[in-house]
C-alpha positions as CSV (number, residue, x, y, z in Angstrom):
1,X,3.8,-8.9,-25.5
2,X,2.4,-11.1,-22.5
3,X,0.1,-9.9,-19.9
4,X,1.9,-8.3,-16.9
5,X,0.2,-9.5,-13.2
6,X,0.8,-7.0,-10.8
7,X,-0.6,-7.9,-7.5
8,X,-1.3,-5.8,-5.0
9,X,-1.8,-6.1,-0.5
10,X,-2.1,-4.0,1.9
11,X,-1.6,-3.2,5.6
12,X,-0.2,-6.7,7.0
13,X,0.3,-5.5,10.5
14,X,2.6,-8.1,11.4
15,X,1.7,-9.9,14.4
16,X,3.0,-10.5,16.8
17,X,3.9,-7.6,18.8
18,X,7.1,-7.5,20.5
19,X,6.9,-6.8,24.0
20,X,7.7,-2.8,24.2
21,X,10.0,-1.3,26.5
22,X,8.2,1.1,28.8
23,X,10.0,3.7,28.1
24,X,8.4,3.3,24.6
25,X,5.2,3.6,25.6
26,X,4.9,7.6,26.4
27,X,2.1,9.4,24.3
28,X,0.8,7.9,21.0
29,X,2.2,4.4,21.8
30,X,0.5,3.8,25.0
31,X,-2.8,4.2,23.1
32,X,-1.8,1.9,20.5
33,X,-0.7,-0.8,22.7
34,X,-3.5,-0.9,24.6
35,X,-5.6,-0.8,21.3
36,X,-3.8,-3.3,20.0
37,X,-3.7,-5.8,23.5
38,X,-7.4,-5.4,23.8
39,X,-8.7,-4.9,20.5
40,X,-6.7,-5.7,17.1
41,X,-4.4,-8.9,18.1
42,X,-7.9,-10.5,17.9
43,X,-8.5,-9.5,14.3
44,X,-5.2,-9.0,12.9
45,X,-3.4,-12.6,12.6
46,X,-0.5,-13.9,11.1
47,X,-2.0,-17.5,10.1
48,X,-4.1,-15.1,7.8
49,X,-1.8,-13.2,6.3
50,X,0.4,-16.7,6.0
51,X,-2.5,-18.2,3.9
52,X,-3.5,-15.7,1.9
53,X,0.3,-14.9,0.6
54,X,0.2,-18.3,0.0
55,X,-2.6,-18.5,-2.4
56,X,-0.9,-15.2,-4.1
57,X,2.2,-16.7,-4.5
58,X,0.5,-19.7,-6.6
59,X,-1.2,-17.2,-8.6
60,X,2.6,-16.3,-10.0
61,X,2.4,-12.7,-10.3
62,X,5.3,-11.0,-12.5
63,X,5.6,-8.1,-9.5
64,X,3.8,-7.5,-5.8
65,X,3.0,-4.1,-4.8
66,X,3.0,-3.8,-0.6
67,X,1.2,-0.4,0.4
68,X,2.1,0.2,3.8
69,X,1.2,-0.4,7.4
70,X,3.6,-3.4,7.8
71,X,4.7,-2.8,11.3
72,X,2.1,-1.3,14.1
73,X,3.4,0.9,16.5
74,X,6.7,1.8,14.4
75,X,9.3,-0.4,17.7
76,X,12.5,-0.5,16.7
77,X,11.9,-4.7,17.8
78,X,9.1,-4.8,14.9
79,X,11.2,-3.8,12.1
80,X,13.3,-6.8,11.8
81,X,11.2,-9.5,11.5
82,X,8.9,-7.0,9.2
83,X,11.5,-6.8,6.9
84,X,12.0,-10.8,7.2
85,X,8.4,-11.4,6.2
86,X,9.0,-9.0,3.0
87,X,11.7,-11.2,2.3
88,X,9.7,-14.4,2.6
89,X,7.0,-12.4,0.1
90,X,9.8,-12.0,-2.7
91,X,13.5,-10.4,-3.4
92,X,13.0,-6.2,-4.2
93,X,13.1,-7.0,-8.0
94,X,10.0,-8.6,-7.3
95,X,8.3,-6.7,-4.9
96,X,7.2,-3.0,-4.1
97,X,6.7,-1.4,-0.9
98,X,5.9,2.0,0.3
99,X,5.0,3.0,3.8
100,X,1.8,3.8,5.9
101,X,0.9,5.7,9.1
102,X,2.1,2.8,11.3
103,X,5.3,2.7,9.9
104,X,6.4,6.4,11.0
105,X,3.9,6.0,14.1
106,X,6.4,8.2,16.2
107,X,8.7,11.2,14.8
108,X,11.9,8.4,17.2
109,X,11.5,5.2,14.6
110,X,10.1,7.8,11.5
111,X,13.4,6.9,9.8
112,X,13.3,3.0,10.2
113,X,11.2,2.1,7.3
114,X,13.5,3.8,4.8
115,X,16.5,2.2,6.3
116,X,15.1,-1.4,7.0
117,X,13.0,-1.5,3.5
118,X,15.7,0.5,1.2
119,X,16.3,-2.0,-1.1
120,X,12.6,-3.3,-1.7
121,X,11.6,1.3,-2.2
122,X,15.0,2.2,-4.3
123,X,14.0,4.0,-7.7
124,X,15.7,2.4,-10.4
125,X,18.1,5.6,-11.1
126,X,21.3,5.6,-8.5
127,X,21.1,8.6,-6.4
128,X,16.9,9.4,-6.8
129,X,14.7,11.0,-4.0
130,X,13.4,8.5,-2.3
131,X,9.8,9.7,-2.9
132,X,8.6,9.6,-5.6
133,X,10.2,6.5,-6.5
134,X,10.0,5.2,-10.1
135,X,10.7,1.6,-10.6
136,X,10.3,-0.3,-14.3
137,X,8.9,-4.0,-14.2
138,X,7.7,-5.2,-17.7
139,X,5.3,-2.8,-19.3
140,X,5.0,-0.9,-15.9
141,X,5.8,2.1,-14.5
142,X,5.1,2.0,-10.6
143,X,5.4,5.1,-9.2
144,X,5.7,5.1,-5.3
145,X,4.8,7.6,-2.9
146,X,4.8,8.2,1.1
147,X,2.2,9.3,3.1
148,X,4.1,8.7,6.3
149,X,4.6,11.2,8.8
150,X,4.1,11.1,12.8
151,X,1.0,12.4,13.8
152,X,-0.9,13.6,17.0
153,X,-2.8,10.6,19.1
154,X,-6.4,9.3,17.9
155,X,-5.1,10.7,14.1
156,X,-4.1,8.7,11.2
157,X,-3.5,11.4,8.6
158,X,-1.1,11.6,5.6
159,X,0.9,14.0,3.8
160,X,3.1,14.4,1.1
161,X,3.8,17.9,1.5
162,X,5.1,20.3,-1.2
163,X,8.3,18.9,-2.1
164,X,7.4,15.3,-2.6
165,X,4.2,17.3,-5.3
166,X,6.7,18.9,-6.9
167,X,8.9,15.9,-7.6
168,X,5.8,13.7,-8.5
169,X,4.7,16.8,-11.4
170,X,7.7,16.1,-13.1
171,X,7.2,12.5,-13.1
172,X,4.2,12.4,-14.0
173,X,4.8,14.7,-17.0
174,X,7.7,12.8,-18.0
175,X,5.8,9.9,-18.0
176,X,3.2,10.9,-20.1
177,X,5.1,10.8,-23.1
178,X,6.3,7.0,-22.7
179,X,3.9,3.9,-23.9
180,X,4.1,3.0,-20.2
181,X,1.3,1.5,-17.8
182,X,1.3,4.3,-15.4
183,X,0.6,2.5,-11.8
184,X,0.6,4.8,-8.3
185,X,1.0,3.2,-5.3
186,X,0.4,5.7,-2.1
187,X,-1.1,4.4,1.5
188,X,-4.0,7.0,2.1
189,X,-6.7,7.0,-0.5
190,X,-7.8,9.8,-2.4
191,X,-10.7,10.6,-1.1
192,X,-11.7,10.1,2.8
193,X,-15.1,11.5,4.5
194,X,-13.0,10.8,7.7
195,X,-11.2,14.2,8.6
196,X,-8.7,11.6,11.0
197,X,-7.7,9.5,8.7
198,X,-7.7,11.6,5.6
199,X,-4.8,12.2,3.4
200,X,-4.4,16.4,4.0
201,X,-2.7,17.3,0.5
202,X,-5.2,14.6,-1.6
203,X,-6.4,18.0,-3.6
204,X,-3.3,18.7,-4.6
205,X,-2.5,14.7,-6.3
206,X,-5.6,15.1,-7.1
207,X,-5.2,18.0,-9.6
208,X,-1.2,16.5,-10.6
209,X,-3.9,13.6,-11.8
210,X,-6.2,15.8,-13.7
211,X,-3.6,17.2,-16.2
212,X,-0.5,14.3,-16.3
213,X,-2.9,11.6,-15.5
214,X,-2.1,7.7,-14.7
215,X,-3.8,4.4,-15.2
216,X,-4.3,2.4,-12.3
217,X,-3.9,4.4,-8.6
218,X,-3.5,1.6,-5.6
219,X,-3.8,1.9,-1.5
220,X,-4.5,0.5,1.8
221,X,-5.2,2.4,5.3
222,X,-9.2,1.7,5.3
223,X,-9.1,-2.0,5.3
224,X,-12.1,-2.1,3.0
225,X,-12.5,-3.6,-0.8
226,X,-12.9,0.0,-2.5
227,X,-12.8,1.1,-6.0
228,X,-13.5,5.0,-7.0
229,X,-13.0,6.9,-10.3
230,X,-11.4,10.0,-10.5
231,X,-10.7,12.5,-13.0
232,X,-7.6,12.2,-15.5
233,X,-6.3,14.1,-18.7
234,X,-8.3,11.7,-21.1
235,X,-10.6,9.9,-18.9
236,X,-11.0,8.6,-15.5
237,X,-8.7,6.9,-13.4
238,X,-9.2,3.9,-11.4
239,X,-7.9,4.1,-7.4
240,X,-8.5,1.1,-5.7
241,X,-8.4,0.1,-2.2
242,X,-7.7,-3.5,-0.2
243,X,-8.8,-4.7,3.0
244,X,-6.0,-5.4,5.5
245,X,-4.4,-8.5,4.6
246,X,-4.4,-10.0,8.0
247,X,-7.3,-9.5,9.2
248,X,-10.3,-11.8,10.2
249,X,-14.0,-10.5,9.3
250,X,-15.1,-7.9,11.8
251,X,-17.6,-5.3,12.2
252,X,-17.6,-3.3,9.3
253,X,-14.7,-4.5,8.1
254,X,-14.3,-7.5,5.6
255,X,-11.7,-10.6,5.9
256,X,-8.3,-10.3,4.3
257,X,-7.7,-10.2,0.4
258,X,-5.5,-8.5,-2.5
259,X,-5.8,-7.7,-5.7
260,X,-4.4,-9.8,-9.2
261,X,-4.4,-6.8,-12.1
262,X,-3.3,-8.5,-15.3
263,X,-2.0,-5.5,-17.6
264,X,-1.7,-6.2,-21.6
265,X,-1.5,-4.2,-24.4
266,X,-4.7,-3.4,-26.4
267,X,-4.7,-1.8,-30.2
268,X,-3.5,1.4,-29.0
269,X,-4.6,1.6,-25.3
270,X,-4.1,-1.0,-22.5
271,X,-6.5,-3.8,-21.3
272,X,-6.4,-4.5,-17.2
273,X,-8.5,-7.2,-15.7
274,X,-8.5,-7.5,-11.6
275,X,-9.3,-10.3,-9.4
276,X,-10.0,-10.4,-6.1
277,X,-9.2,-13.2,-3.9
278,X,-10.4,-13.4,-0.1
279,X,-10.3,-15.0,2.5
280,X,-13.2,-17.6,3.1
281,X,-14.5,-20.4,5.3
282,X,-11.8,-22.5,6.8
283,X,-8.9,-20.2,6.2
284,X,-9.3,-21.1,2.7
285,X,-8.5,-18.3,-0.3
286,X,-10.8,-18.1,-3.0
287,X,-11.9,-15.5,-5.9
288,X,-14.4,-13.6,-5.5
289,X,-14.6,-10.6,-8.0
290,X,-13.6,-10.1,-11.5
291,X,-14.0,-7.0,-13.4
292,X,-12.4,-4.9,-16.3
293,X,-11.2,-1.9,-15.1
294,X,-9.4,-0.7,-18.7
């Protein structure tokens, strides 16, 4: 069998930002808009996320995995050309997406990501939950989850809550009897020592991880190149994090990238490789990690 390139980004936040109404501006928004107006439209830019899909798109990846945050303040005016830009990236046989924080910013446009993105976060079986979301590309089995829900201003937590656990459980131990490449995609990391930003029911995926297990867990929301280790039924699990993939270098955080995985089988195990390619000098994309994970 061939290797399988999965490649992963994260958190676009598509720029621009439509002009909001001001009568969509009460509560959370107005703190994001002036956030974004004075802050982020400095750092978050579309000629960077333009280049760097670019340079993945020559790299000919078999699927692309899109973990959330593709709008900002969840307008209805943002969803349409979000879901224009996924459709630039590739057709929903090809590509993966799942949402973030930003994309149910407000409990009014919560619902606008499932309807605008349906076709690119359908399981494969007619009729499925939306979450978890099982979808079959090669020797892969990515299994999607949502973090999403509206939350109080200056937070940026995530939940799944009970139902979307139980679901996953029988997923996951469904799954663990198939010669499958078990990948999870969710928006919040695993772990967070930020209590605002944290995902609230991690312990509980955490523990589903312990006994079914998976081999490869993927995310966004921290904007940062991160790779932890946690604990699975016969070893531990890699989850590994992205920068956002439009932003410039700033502060703390590090210029935009993603992730190339190439996934192969190995004797009677898997082999998977990653590559990380960044953003550089001159808007230019260039490598600048590889490792073997598995």
């Amino acid at each position: 069998m061939a290797p399988f390139t999965l490649a992963h980004l994260s958190d676009p936040h598509l720029a621009p930002l439509p002009k909001p109404r001001l009568i969509e501006l009460a509560g959370k928004r107005a703190l994001g808009y002036v956030n974004w107006t004075r802050n982020r439209h400095k750092y978050q830019r579309r000629e960077v996320l333009d280049a760097l899909v670019a340079d993945m798109k020559a790299q000919a990846p078999d699927h692309i995995a899109v973990t959330g945050d593709l709008v900002n303040l969840a307008l209805e005016a943002e969803f349409a050309p979000a879901l224009a830009w996924l459709e630039s990236v590739g057709p929903p046989d090809r590509v993966t997406a799942i949402p973030g924080n930003h994309d149910a910013y407000v409990s009014a446009t919560r619902h606008r990501f499932g309807e605008t993105f349906l076709h690119y976060i359908a399981a494969d079986t007619p009729g499925a939950a939306a979450f978890p979301a099982v979808r079959r590309r090669g020797p892969l089995a990515l299994i999607s989850l949502s973090t999403a829900v509206p939350t109080l201003p200056l937070m940026a937590t995530g939940t799944l809550g009970r139902d979307q656990l139980a679901s996953l459980a029988d997923v996951l131990e469904r799954l663990a009897t198939e010669d499958v490449f078990r990948v999870l995609l969710v928006h919040h990391p695993l772990k967070s020592s930020a209590r605002q930003k944290r995902m609230t029911d991690a312990p509980e995926l955490l523990a589903l991880l312990k006994r079914h297990g998976v081999e490869l867990v993927l995310h966004g929301h921290d904007h940062v190149h991160s790779t932890i280790w946690v604990e699975g039924p016969n070893g531990n699990i890699p989850a590994l994090g992205v920068p956002s993939a439009s932003a410039l270098a700033h502060g703390r955080y590090p210029a935009a990238a993603y992730n190339l995985f190439r996934i192969e089988k190995d004797n009677a195990g898997w082999r998977c490789e990653q590559t990380v390619r960044s953003l550089g000098a001159g808007f230019q994309i260039g490598q600048i990690k590889h490792t073997r994970l598995i």
